PDB file of C-alpha atoms in Angstrom:
ATOM      1  CA  MET A 181     144.002 162.104  88.805  1.00  0.00           C
ATOM      2  CA  HIS A 182     142.968 162.257  92.460  1.00  0.00           C
ATOM      3  CA  SER A 183     139.996 163.539  94.372  1.00  0.00           C
ATOM      4  CA  PRO A 184     140.574 166.488  96.729  1.00  0.00           C
ATOM      5  CA  GLU A 185     140.153 164.228  99.756  1.00  0.00           C
ATOM      6  CA  GLU A 186     142.719 161.753  98.433  1.00  0.00           C
ATOM      7  CA  ILE A 187     145.199 164.595  97.947  1.00  0.00           C
ATOM      8  CA  ARG A 188     144.607 165.705 101.540  1.00  0.00           C
ATOM      9  CA  ILE A 189     145.238 162.159 102.796  1.00  0.00           C
ATOM     10  CA  LEU A 190     148.527 162.008 100.871  1.00  0.00           C
ATOM     11  CA  ARG A 191     149.528 165.380 102.298  1.00  0.00           C
ATOM     12  CA  ARG A 192     148.758 164.232 105.837  1.00  0.00           C
ATOM     13  CA  ILE A 193     150.970 161.187 105.300  1.00  0.00           C
ATOM     14  CA  HIS A 194     153.837 163.359 104.046  1.00  0.00           C
ATOM     15  CA  ALA A 195     153.354 165.896 106.850  1.00  0.00           C
ATOM     16  CA  ALA A 196     153.401 163.119 109.463  1.00  0.00           C
ATOM     17  CA  ALA A 197     156.607 161.757 107.937  1.00  0.00           C
ATOM     18  CA  ALA A 198     158.215 165.212 107.970  1.00  0.00           C
ATOM     19  CA  GLU A 199     157.255 165.738 111.612  1.00  0.00           C
ATOM     20  CA  ARG A 200     158.503 162.252 112.527  1.00  0.00           C
ATOM     21  CA  ARG A 201     161.870 162.842 110.868  1.00  0.00           C
ATOM     22  CA  LEU A 202     162.106 166.263 112.518  1.00  0.00           C
ATOM     23  CA  ARG A 203     161.784 164.652 115.952  1.00  0.00           C
ATOM     24  CA  ASP A 204     164.018 161.697 115.103  1.00  0.00           C
ATOM     25  CA  PRO A 205     166.287 161.854 112.010  1.00  0.00           C
ATOM     26  CA  GLN A 206     166.638 158.055 112.198  1.00  0.00           C
ATOM     27  CA  ALA A 207     162.874 157.473 112.033  1.00  0.00           C
ATOM     28  CA  PRO A 208     161.490 155.771 108.903  1.00  0.00           C
ATOM     29  CA  ALA A 209     160.513 158.104 106.080  1.00  0.00           C
ATOM     30  CA  ILE A 210     157.308 156.116 105.677  1.00  0.00           C
ATOM     31  CA  THR A 211     155.632 153.386 107.713  1.00  0.00           C
ATOM     32  CA  PRO A 212     154.233 150.185 106.174  1.00  0.00           C
ATOM     33  CA  GLU A 213     150.686 151.413 106.810  1.00  0.00           C
ATOM     34  CA  GLU A 214     151.430 154.755 105.148  1.00  0.00           C
ATOM     35  CA  ARG A 215     153.055 153.018 102.179  1.00  0.00           C
ATOM     36  CA  GLU A 216     150.013 150.811 101.695  1.00  0.00           C
ATOM     37  CA  ILE A 217     147.656 153.805 101.693  1.00  0.00           C
ATOM     38  CA  GLU A 218     149.923 155.772  99.397  1.00  0.00           C
ATOM     39  CA  GLN A 219     150.247 152.953  96.881  1.00  0.00           C
ATOM     40  CA  ARG A 220     146.486 152.482  96.819  1.00  0.00           C
ATOM     41  CA  LEU A 221     145.791 156.169  96.306  1.00  0.00           C
ATOM     42  CA  ARG A 222     148.527 156.590  93.716  1.00  0.00           C
ATOM     43  CA  GLU A 223     146.501 154.431  91.325  1.00  0.00           C
ATOM     44  CA  GLY A 224     144.361 157.511  90.802  1.00  0.00           C
ATOM     45  CA  HIS A 225     141.245 157.859  88.677  1.00  0.00           C
ATOM     46  CA  PRO A 226     140.622 158.076  84.935  1.00  0.00           C
ATOM     47  CA  TRP A 227     139.895 161.390  83.237  1.00  0.00           C
ATOM     48  CA  PHE A 228     136.511 162.782  84.285  1.00  0.00           C
ATOM     49  CA  ASP A 229     134.172 163.562  81.402  1.00  0.00           C
ATOM     50  CA  GLY A 230     131.781 166.209  82.629  1.00  0.00           C
ATOM     51  CA  PRO A 231     131.517 169.637  84.243  1.00  0.00           C
ATOM     52  CA  ILE A 232     134.053 170.269  87.001  1.00  0.00           C
ATOM     53  CA  PRO A 233     133.521 172.888  89.746  1.00  0.00           C
ATOM     54  CA  MET A 234     136.253 175.492  89.943  1.00  0.00           C
ATOM     55  CA  ILE A 235     138.472 175.685  93.032  1.00  0.00           C
ATOM     56  CA  PRO A 236     138.778 178.785  95.263  1.00  0.00           C
ATOM     57  CA  VAL A 237     142.315 180.153  95.062  1.00  0.00           C
ATOM     58  CA  ALA A 238     142.161 183.522  96.827  1.00  0.00           C
ATOM     59  CA  GLN A 239     139.655 185.772  98.577  1.00  0.00           C
ATOM     60  CA  LEU A 240     140.844 189.336  99.094  1.00  0.00           C
ATOM     61  CA  TYR A 241     139.170 192.355 100.708  1.00  0.00           C
ATOM     62  CA  ALA A 242     139.953 195.930  99.693  1.00  0.00           C
ATOM     63  CA  ARG A 243     140.242 196.825 103.388  1.00  0.00           C
ATOM     64  CA  ASP A 244     143.272 194.521 103.624  1.00  0.00           C
ATOM     65  CA  VAL A 245     145.099 194.886 100.315  1.00  0.00           C
ATOM     66  CA  PRO A 246     145.024 197.308  97.363  1.00  0.00           C
ATOM     67  CA  LEU A 247     142.959 195.902  94.498  1.00  0.00           C
ATOM     68  CA  PRO A 248     143.693 197.768  91.250  1.00  0.00           C
ATOM     69  CA  ALA A 249     140.961 198.450  88.693  1.00  0.00           C
ATOM     70  CA  ARG A 250     138.088 197.169  90.815  1.00  0.00           C
ATOM     71  CA  PRO A 251     134.482 197.954  89.845  1.00  0.00           C
ATOM     72  CA  PRO A 252     132.607 200.700  91.721  1.00  0.00           C
ATOM     73  CA  GLY A 253     131.110 199.355  94.946  1.00  0.00           C
ATOM     74  CA  ALA A 254     133.156 196.151  94.873  1.00  0.00           C
ATOM     75  CA  ASP A 255     135.301 195.511  97.937  1.00  0.00           C
ATOM     76  CA  LEU A 256     135.808 191.774  97.564  1.00  0.00           C
ATOM     77  CA  LEU A 257     137.737 189.797  94.952  1.00  0.00           C
ATOM     78  CA  GLN A 258     137.327 186.047  94.629  1.00  0.00           C
ATOM     79  CA  VAL A 259     139.722 184.140  92.368  1.00  0.00           C
ATOM     80  CA  LEU A 260     138.918 180.621  91.217  1.00  0.00           C
ATOM     81  CA  TRP A 261     140.540 178.240  88.765  1.00  0.00           C
ATOM     82  CA  CYS A 262     139.884 175.047  86.886  1.00  0.00           C
ATOM     83  CA  PRO A 263     142.117 172.336  88.401  1.00  0.00           C
ATOM     84  CA  CYS A 264     143.269 171.090  85.000  1.00  0.00           C
ATOM     85  CA  ASP A 265     145.638 172.279  82.313  1.00  0.00           C
ATOM     86  CA  HIS A 266     143.998 173.481  79.127  1.00  0.00           C
ATOM     87  CA  GLU A 267     145.134 172.787  75.605  1.00  0.00           C
ATOM     88  CA  GLU A 268     146.659 176.201  75.011  1.00  0.00           C
ATOM     89  CA  PHE A 269     148.107 176.721  78.517  1.00  0.00           C
ATOM     90  CA  ALA A 270     150.136 174.506  80.841  1.00  0.00           C
ATOM     91  CA  HIS A 271     148.467 175.988  83.912  1.00  0.00           C
ATOM     92  CA  PRO A 272     144.958 176.313  85.366  1.00  0.00           C
ATOM     93  CA  ARG A 273     142.572 178.803  83.776  1.00  0.00           C
ATOM     94  CA  THR A 274     141.408 181.463  86.235  1.00  0.00           C
ATOM     95  CA  ALA A 275     138.171 183.368  86.780  1.00  0.00           C
ATOM     96  CA  LEU A 276     137.741 186.655  88.683  1.00  0.00           C
ATOM     97  CA  PHE A 277     134.596 187.553  90.619  1.00  0.00           C
ATOM     98  CA  TRP A 278     134.209 191.081  91.996  1.00  0.00           C
ATOM     99  CA  ARG A 279     131.580 191.415  94.709  1.00  0.00           C
ATOM    100  CA  SER A 280     130.227 193.731  97.375  1.00  0.00           C
ATOM    101  CA  SER A 281     130.778 191.951 100.684  1.00  0.00           C
ATOM    102  CA  ALA A 282     127.672 193.602 102.163  1.00  0.00           C
ATOM    103  CA  SER A 283     125.526 191.896  99.532  1.00  0.00           C
ATOM    104  CA  VAL A 284     126.840 188.419 100.302  1.00  0.00           C
ATOM    105  CA  THR A 285     124.282 187.005 102.711  1.00  0.00           C
ATOM    106  CA  ASP A 286     123.934 183.359 101.672  1.00  0.00           C
ATOM    107  CA  VAL A 287     127.352 181.856 102.384  1.00  0.00           C
ATOM    108  CA  LEU A 288     128.058 178.178 101.735  1.00  0.00           C
ATOM    109  CA  GLU A 289     129.740 176.360 104.601  1.00  0.00           C
ATOM    110  CA  ALA A 290     131.797 174.405 102.056  1.00  0.00           C
ATOM    111  CA  PRO A 291     132.086 175.220  98.345  1.00  0.00           C
ATOM    112  CA  PRO A 292     131.485 172.383  95.859  1.00  0.00           C
ATOM    113  CA  GLU A 293     134.617 170.454  94.973  1.00  0.00           C
ATOM    114  CA  PRO A 294     135.644 168.813  91.708  1.00  0.00           C
ATOM    115  CA  PRO A 295     135.484 165.007  91.632  1.00  0.00           C
ATOM    116  CA  VAL A 296     139.080 164.873  90.393  1.00  0.00           C
ATOM    117  CA  ILE A 297     142.075 167.214  90.088  1.00  0.00           C
ATOM    118  CA  GLN A 298     144.636 166.779  87.339  1.00  0.00           C
ATOM    119  CA  PHE A 299     147.676 167.444  89.544  1.00  0.00           C
ATOM    120  CA  ASP A 300     147.996 167.372  93.326  1.00  0.00           C
ATOM    121  CA  TRP A 301     149.705 170.781  93.276  1.00  0.00           C
ATOM    122  CA  TYR A 302     146.584 172.459  91.824  1.00  0.00           C
ATOM    123  CA  LEU A 303     144.726 172.096  95.144  1.00  0.00           C
ATOM    124  CA  PRO A 304     145.594 175.061  97.390  1.00  0.00           C
ATOM    125  CA  GLU A 305     146.297 174.358 101.033  1.00  0.00           C
ATOM    126  CA  PRO A 306     144.105 176.812 102.997  1.00  0.00           C
ATOM    127  CA  CYS A 307     146.094 179.698 104.471  1.00  0.00           C
ATOM    128  CA  LEU A 308     145.265 182.903 106.284  1.00  0.00           C
ATOM    129  CA  LEU A 309     146.967 185.955 104.843  1.00  0.00           C
ATOM    130  CA  ALA A 310     148.994 188.476 106.820  1.00  0.00           C
ATOM    131  CA  PRO A 311     149.290 191.295 104.246  1.00  0.00           C
ATOM    132  CA  GLU A 312     152.303 193.580 104.396  1.00  0.00           C
ATOM    133  CA  GLN A 313     152.904 196.653 102.248  1.00  0.00           C
ATOM    134  CA  ILE A 314     156.396 196.639 100.760  1.00  0.00           C
ATOM    135  CA  THR A 315     158.441 198.674  98.292  1.00  0.00           C
ATOM    136  CA  GLU A 316     159.835 196.913  95.261  1.00  0.00           C
ATOM    137  CA  TYR A 317     161.463 198.059  92.035  1.00  0.00           C
ATOM    138  CA  PRO A 318     161.104 197.028  88.386  1.00  0.00           C
ATOM    139  CA  SER A 319     162.965 194.142  86.830  1.00  0.00           C
ATOM    140  CA  PRO A 320     166.349 195.103  85.335  1.00  0.00           C
ATOM    141  CA  LEU A 321     164.876 194.022  81.996  1.00  0.00           C
ATOM    142  CA  GLU A 322     162.475 196.970  82.209  1.00  0.00           C
ATOM    143  CA  LEU A 323     165.224 199.515  82.861  1.00  0.00           C
ATOM    144  CA  SER A 324     167.083 201.459  80.208  1.00  0.00           C
ATOM    145  CA  LYS A 325     170.622 200.412  79.267  1.00  0.00           C
ATOM    146  CA  GLU A 326     171.920 203.493  81.093  1.00  0.00           C
ATOM    147  CA  LEU A 327     170.157 202.580  84.347  1.00  0.00           C
ATOM    148  CA  GLN A 328     171.313 198.974  84.059  1.00  0.00           C
ATOM    149  CA  GLN A 329     174.896 200.198  83.796  1.00  0.00           C
ATOM    150  CA  GLN A 330     174.417 202.505  86.779  1.00  0.00           C
ATOM    151  CA  LEU A 331     173.230 199.554  88.871  1.00  0.00           C
ATOM    152  CA  GLY A 332     176.637 197.978  88.373  1.00  0.00           C
ATOM    153  CA  ASP A 333     178.547 201.054  89.548  1.00  0.00           C
ATOM    154  CA  VAL A 334     179.507 200.513  93.200  1.00  0.00           C
ATOM    155  CA  ASN A 335     180.472 204.184  93.550  1.00  0.00           C
ATOM    156  CA  LEU A 336     176.931 205.301  92.726  1.00  0.00           C
ATOM    157  CA  TRP A 337     175.514 202.990  95.399  1.00  0.00           C
ATOM    158  CA  GLU A 338     177.924 204.454  97.968  1.00  0.00           C
ATOM    159  CA  THR A 339     177.140 208.018  96.873  1.00  0.00           C
ATOM    160  CA  ALA A 340     173.460 207.285  97.444  1.00  0.00           C
ATOM    161  CA  GLY A 341     174.311 206.275 101.001  1.00  0.00           C
ATOM    162  CA  PHE A 342     173.650 202.563 100.470  1.00  0.00           C
ATOM    163  CA  ALA A 343     176.339 199.960 101.053  1.00  0.00           C
ATOM    164  CA  TRP A 344     175.130 196.968  99.106  1.00  0.00           C
ATOM    165  CA  ASP A 345     175.381 193.668 100.926  1.00  0.00           C
ATOM    166  CA  SER A 346     177.588 191.332  98.929  1.00  0.00           C
ATOM    167  CA  THR A 347     176.385 188.228 100.792  1.00  0.00           C
ATOM    168  CA  GLY A 348     175.423 185.688  98.150  1.00  0.00           C
ATOM    169  CA  ALA A 349     175.760 188.217  95.334  1.00  0.00           C
ATOM    170  CA  LEU A 350     178.658 188.706  92.961  1.00  0.00           C
ATOM    171  CA  ASP A 351     177.931 192.333  92.077  1.00  0.00           C
ATOM    172  CA  PRO A 352     175.436 195.141  92.775  1.00  0.00           C
ATOM    173  CA  GLN A 353     173.344 194.229  89.730  1.00  0.00           C
ATOM    174  CA  GLU A 354     172.844 190.728  91.056  1.00  0.00           C
ATOM    175  CA  PHE A 355     172.083 192.149  94.510  1.00  0.00           C
ATOM    176  CA  TYR A 356     169.419 194.413  92.984  1.00  0.00           C
ATOM    177  CA  PHE A 357     167.866 191.472  91.143  1.00  0.00           C
ATOM    178  CA  ARG A 358     167.758 189.238  94.211  1.00  0.00           C
ATOM    179  CA  ASN A 359     166.807 191.688  96.930  1.00  0.00           C
ATOM    180  CA  LEU A 360     165.168 194.840  95.595  1.00  0.00           C
ATOM    181  CA  CYS A 361     163.206 194.226  92.398  1.00  0.00           C
ATOM    182  CA  HIS A 362     159.862 192.434  91.848  1.00  0.00           C
ATOM    183  CA  ALA A 363     159.330 190.827  95.247  1.00  0.00           C
ATOM    184  CA  PRO A 364     158.766 187.073  95.198  1.00  0.00           C
ATOM    185  CA  GLY A 365     155.656 185.414  96.591  1.00  0.00           C
ATOM    186  CA  TRP A 366     151.956 186.179  96.405  1.00  0.00           C
ATOM    187  CA  LYS A 367     151.156 189.857  95.967  1.00  0.00           C
ATOM    188  CA  THR A 368     148.628 192.310  94.616  1.00  0.00           C
ATOM    189  CA  GLY A 369     149.767 195.059  92.289  1.00  0.00           C
ATOM    190  CA  GLY A 370     153.482 195.708  92.133  1.00  0.00           C
ATOM    191  CA  TRP A 371     155.891 195.170  89.272  1.00  0.00           C
ATOM    192  CA  THR A 372     155.700 192.338  86.777  1.00  0.00           C
ATOM    193  CA  ARG A 373     158.262 189.575  87.092  1.00  0.00           C
ATOM    194  CA  TRP A 374     160.140 188.612  83.950  1.00  0.00           C
ATOM    195  CA  GLY A 375     162.462 185.696  83.459  1.00  0.00           C
ATOM    196  CA  LEU A 376     160.987 183.136  81.093  1.00  0.00           C
ATOM    197  CA  THR A 377     160.680 185.912  78.516  1.00  0.00           C
ATOM    198  CA  ASP A 378     161.811 189.492  78.068  1.00  0.00           C
ATOM    199  CA  PRO A 379     159.228 192.190  78.854  1.00  0.00           C
ATOM    200  CA  MET A 380     156.433 192.195  76.302  1.00  0.00           C
ATOM    201  CA  PRO A 381     153.275 194.238  75.746  1.00  0.00           C
ATOM    202  CA  ARG A 382     150.234 193.021  77.680  1.00  0.00           C
ATOM    203  CA  PRO A 383     147.316 194.696  75.885  1.00  0.00           C
ATOM    204  CA  CYS A 384     143.736 194.239  76.996  1.00  0.00           C
ATOM    205  CA  PRO A 385     142.112 191.763  74.569  1.00  0.00           C
ATOM    206  CA  GLU A 386     139.000 193.940  74.522  1.00  0.00           C
ATOM    207  CA  CYS A 387     140.287 197.510  73.995  1.00  0.00           C
ATOM    208  CA  GLY A 388     144.069 197.269  73.598  1.00  0.00           C
ATOM    209  CA  THR A 389     144.876 199.293  76.744  1.00  0.00           C
ATOM    210  CA  GLU A 390     148.053 198.125  78.474  1.00  0.00           C
ATOM    211  CA  THR A 391     146.987 195.975  81.418  1.00  0.00           C
ATOM    212  CA  THR A 392     148.307 196.282  84.969  1.00  0.00           C
ATOM    213  CA  PRO A 393     149.217 193.564  87.504  1.00  0.00           C
ATOM    214  CA  LEU A 394     146.357 192.572  89.796  1.00  0.00           C
ATOM    215  CA  LEU A 395     147.437 189.369  91.535  1.00  0.00           C
ATOM    216  CA  THR A 396     150.503 187.137  91.489  1.00  0.00           C
ATOM    217  CA  ILE A 397     149.910 183.482  92.415  1.00  0.00           C
ATOM    218  CA  ALA A 398     153.315 182.160  93.381  1.00  0.00           C
ATOM    219  CA  SER A 399     154.818 178.719  93.860  1.00  0.00           C
ATOM    220  CA  SER A 400     156.759 179.997  96.897  1.00  0.00           C
ATOM    221  CA  GLU A 401     157.202 183.105  98.995  1.00  0.00           C
ATOM    222  CA  TRP A 402     160.988 183.204  98.632  1.00  0.00           C
ATOM    223  CA  ASN A 403     163.912 181.054  97.586  1.00  0.00           C
ATOM    224  CA  SER A 404     167.624 180.685  98.259  1.00  0.00           C
ATOM    225  CA  GLY A 405     168.322 183.738  96.117  1.00  0.00           C
ATOM    226  CA  SER A 406     165.756 186.014  97.770  1.00  0.00           C
ATOM    227  CA  LYS A 407     166.155 185.479 101.498  1.00  0.00           C
ATOM    228  CA  SER A 408     165.935 189.221 102.104  1.00  0.00           C
ATOM    229  CA  TRP A 409     162.174 188.864 101.520  1.00  0.00           C
ATOM    230  CA  MET A 410     161.886 186.162 104.206  1.00  0.00           C
ATOM    231  CA  PRO A 411     159.842 187.165 107.297  1.00  0.00           C
ATOM    232  CA  ASP A 412     161.885 187.511 110.482  1.00  0.00           C
ATOM    233  CA  GLU A 413     159.918 184.775 112.242  1.00  0.00           C
ATOM    234  CA  GLU A 414     160.767 182.300 109.467  1.00  0.00           C
ATOM    235  CA  ARG A 415     164.483 183.065 109.777  1.00  0.00           C
ATOM    236  CA  THR A 416     164.527 181.917 113.399  1.00  0.00           C
ATOM    237  CA  ASN A 417     161.735 179.321 113.382  1.00  0.00           C
ATOM    238  CA  PRO A 418     161.169 177.856 109.911  1.00  0.00           C
ATOM    239  CA  THR A 419     157.872 176.036 109.470  1.00  0.00           C
ATOM    240  CA  PRO A 420     158.246 172.348 108.529  1.00  0.00           C
ATOM    241  CA  LEU A 421     155.983 171.286 105.664  1.00  0.00           C
ATOM    242  CA  LEU A 422     155.864 168.219 103.477  1.00  0.00           C
ATOM    243  CA  LEU A 423     158.908 166.180 102.562  1.00  0.00           C
ATOM    244  CA  GLY A 424     160.434 167.614  99.414  1.00  0.00           C
ATOM    245  CA  THR A 425     158.453 170.854  99.747  1.00  0.00           C
ATOM    246  CA  PRO A 426     160.293 174.167 100.189  1.00  0.00           C
ATOM    247  CA  PRO A 427     159.492 175.685 103.608  1.00  0.00           C
ATOM    248  CA  SER A 428     158.295 178.827 101.840  1.00  0.00           C
ATOM    249  CA  ASN A 429     155.526 177.067  99.893  1.00  0.00           C
ATOM    250  CA  PHE A 430     152.653 177.351 102.349  1.00  0.00           C
ATOM    251  CA  THR A 431     149.882 176.902  99.765  1.00  0.00           C
ATOM    252  CA  LEU A 432     151.552 173.770  98.282  1.00  0.00           C
ATOM    253  CA  LEU A 433     150.802 175.075  94.778  1.00  0.00           C
ATOM    254  CA  ASP A 434     153.205 174.756  91.878  1.00  0.00           C
ATOM    255  CA  ILE A 435     152.898 176.829  88.717  1.00  0.00           C
ATOM    256  CA  ALA A 436     154.667 175.338  85.698  1.00  0.00           C
ATOM    257  CA  GLY A 437     157.582 174.080  87.779  1.00  0.00           C
ATOM    258  CA  ALA A 438     158.151 176.711  90.506  1.00  0.00           C
ATOM    259  CA  TYR A 439     157.102 179.790  88.495  1.00  0.00           C
ATOM    260  CA  SER A 440     154.308 182.314  89.125  1.00  0.00           C
ATOM    261  CA  LEU A 441     150.964 182.938  87.483  1.00  0.00           C
ATOM    262  CA  GLN A 442     150.367 186.674  87.177  1.00  0.00           C
ATOM    263  CA  LEU A 443     146.895 188.045  86.493  1.00  0.00           C
ATOM    264  CA  HIS A 444     146.674 191.406  84.711  1.00  0.00           C
ATOM    265  CA  VAL A 445     143.546 193.541  84.381  1.00  0.00           C
ATOM    266  CA  CYS A 446     142.497 196.415  82.174  1.00  0.00           C
ATOM    267  CA  PRO A 447     142.684 199.804  83.951  1.00  0.00           C
ATOM    268  CA  ALA A 448     140.090 201.201  81.525  1.00  0.00           C
ATOM    269  CA  SER A 449     137.339 198.789  82.527  1.00  0.00           C
ATOM    270  CA  PRO A 450     137.098 196.022  85.148  1.00  0.00           C
ATOM    271  CA  GLU A 451     134.535 194.341  82.910  1.00  0.00           C
ATOM    272  CA  HIS A 452     137.140 193.539  80.267  1.00  0.00           C
ATOM    273  CA  PRO A 453     138.698 190.048  80.380  1.00  0.00           C
ATOM    274  CA  HIS A 454     141.903 189.648  82.339  1.00  0.00           C
ATOM    275  CA  ILE A 455     145.061 188.056  80.952  1.00  0.00           C
ATOM    276  CA  GLU A 456     147.368 185.431  82.466  1.00  0.00           C
ATOM    277  CA  LEU A 457     151.147 185.478  82.377  1.00  0.00           C
ATOM    278  CA  VAL A 458     153.527 182.744  83.611  1.00  0.00           C
ATOM    279  CA  GLN A 459     156.983 184.017  84.597  1.00  0.00           C
TER     280      GLN A 459
END
C-alpha cells in the first residue's frame, strides 16, 4: 500500500518518462534517479489498522448535469469512496452526499486524505469536467429478440435513411453495439451497460422499487471499439498520459480491470441506499 503523496510521485515519474519518450523515442524509459525513487516507494507500507478517510471521487452540480432522484433543495452531489476493496466486493465502496450548495459556507482547502491506499488506481487524478448531453440507446441485451434481429437487417437501416459505417464493424449489430448504445466513459443517467452479466433486476434494498442509473464511474472514456465517442480534439491532438495508460483514462482510475462502477438510486426516495454494479 502507498500513501497518496507516494502515488503522486510515482505518477510524476511515469509522466516525465512519457513526455521524454514523446520528445525523443530513443530516450531512456527511466533514469537511474527515477529508478531509485521508484524502487524505494514500491516497498510500500503494511496494512493500516484504523479509520481511513474516504476519497472524493466526483462533485456534480445540477446546473451542469442532470442528477436523477435528487432530494428537494439539493443541487450538489458529492461522491466519495473507501480506497480499499471490501470482503464482498472487489471494488471501492461508495457513499453519496446530497447537499444544497448555498448552505456550504465552511469549505476545507484540502480534504483529509487516507494514510494509505490499497491500489494506486483507486486515487483519482483531479480533472475538470466538460459535460456534454448525448443520445444513447439501450444495450442489445435489453432489446427484444425481434428488435435484435431488426438491427442486423441492412435494408431496415437504409430505409430509415441511415447508412451504417462498416469501419471496424463486421455487421450493423456490431456497429450498434460499438457506436450507438450505452455510451462509454463517465456519465450521469443514461442506459445501464451490460457485459459481465446479462441484464438483471436492480431493486432498491429498502422498498424493492427498480433503481435507475445515477452515475457511471468509468476506467476510460472510450476504447478502440468505441472511437465514435471520442471528442474531436482528441482525434487530432491526443493527450499523452502515463506509460502504459490509455490516452482516454484521464482520471487514472481502474475498476476491476478496465470495467465501470455504476451507481443506481431509488426513484421513490433519495434517502434509500444506493446500489453498486460493476459491468
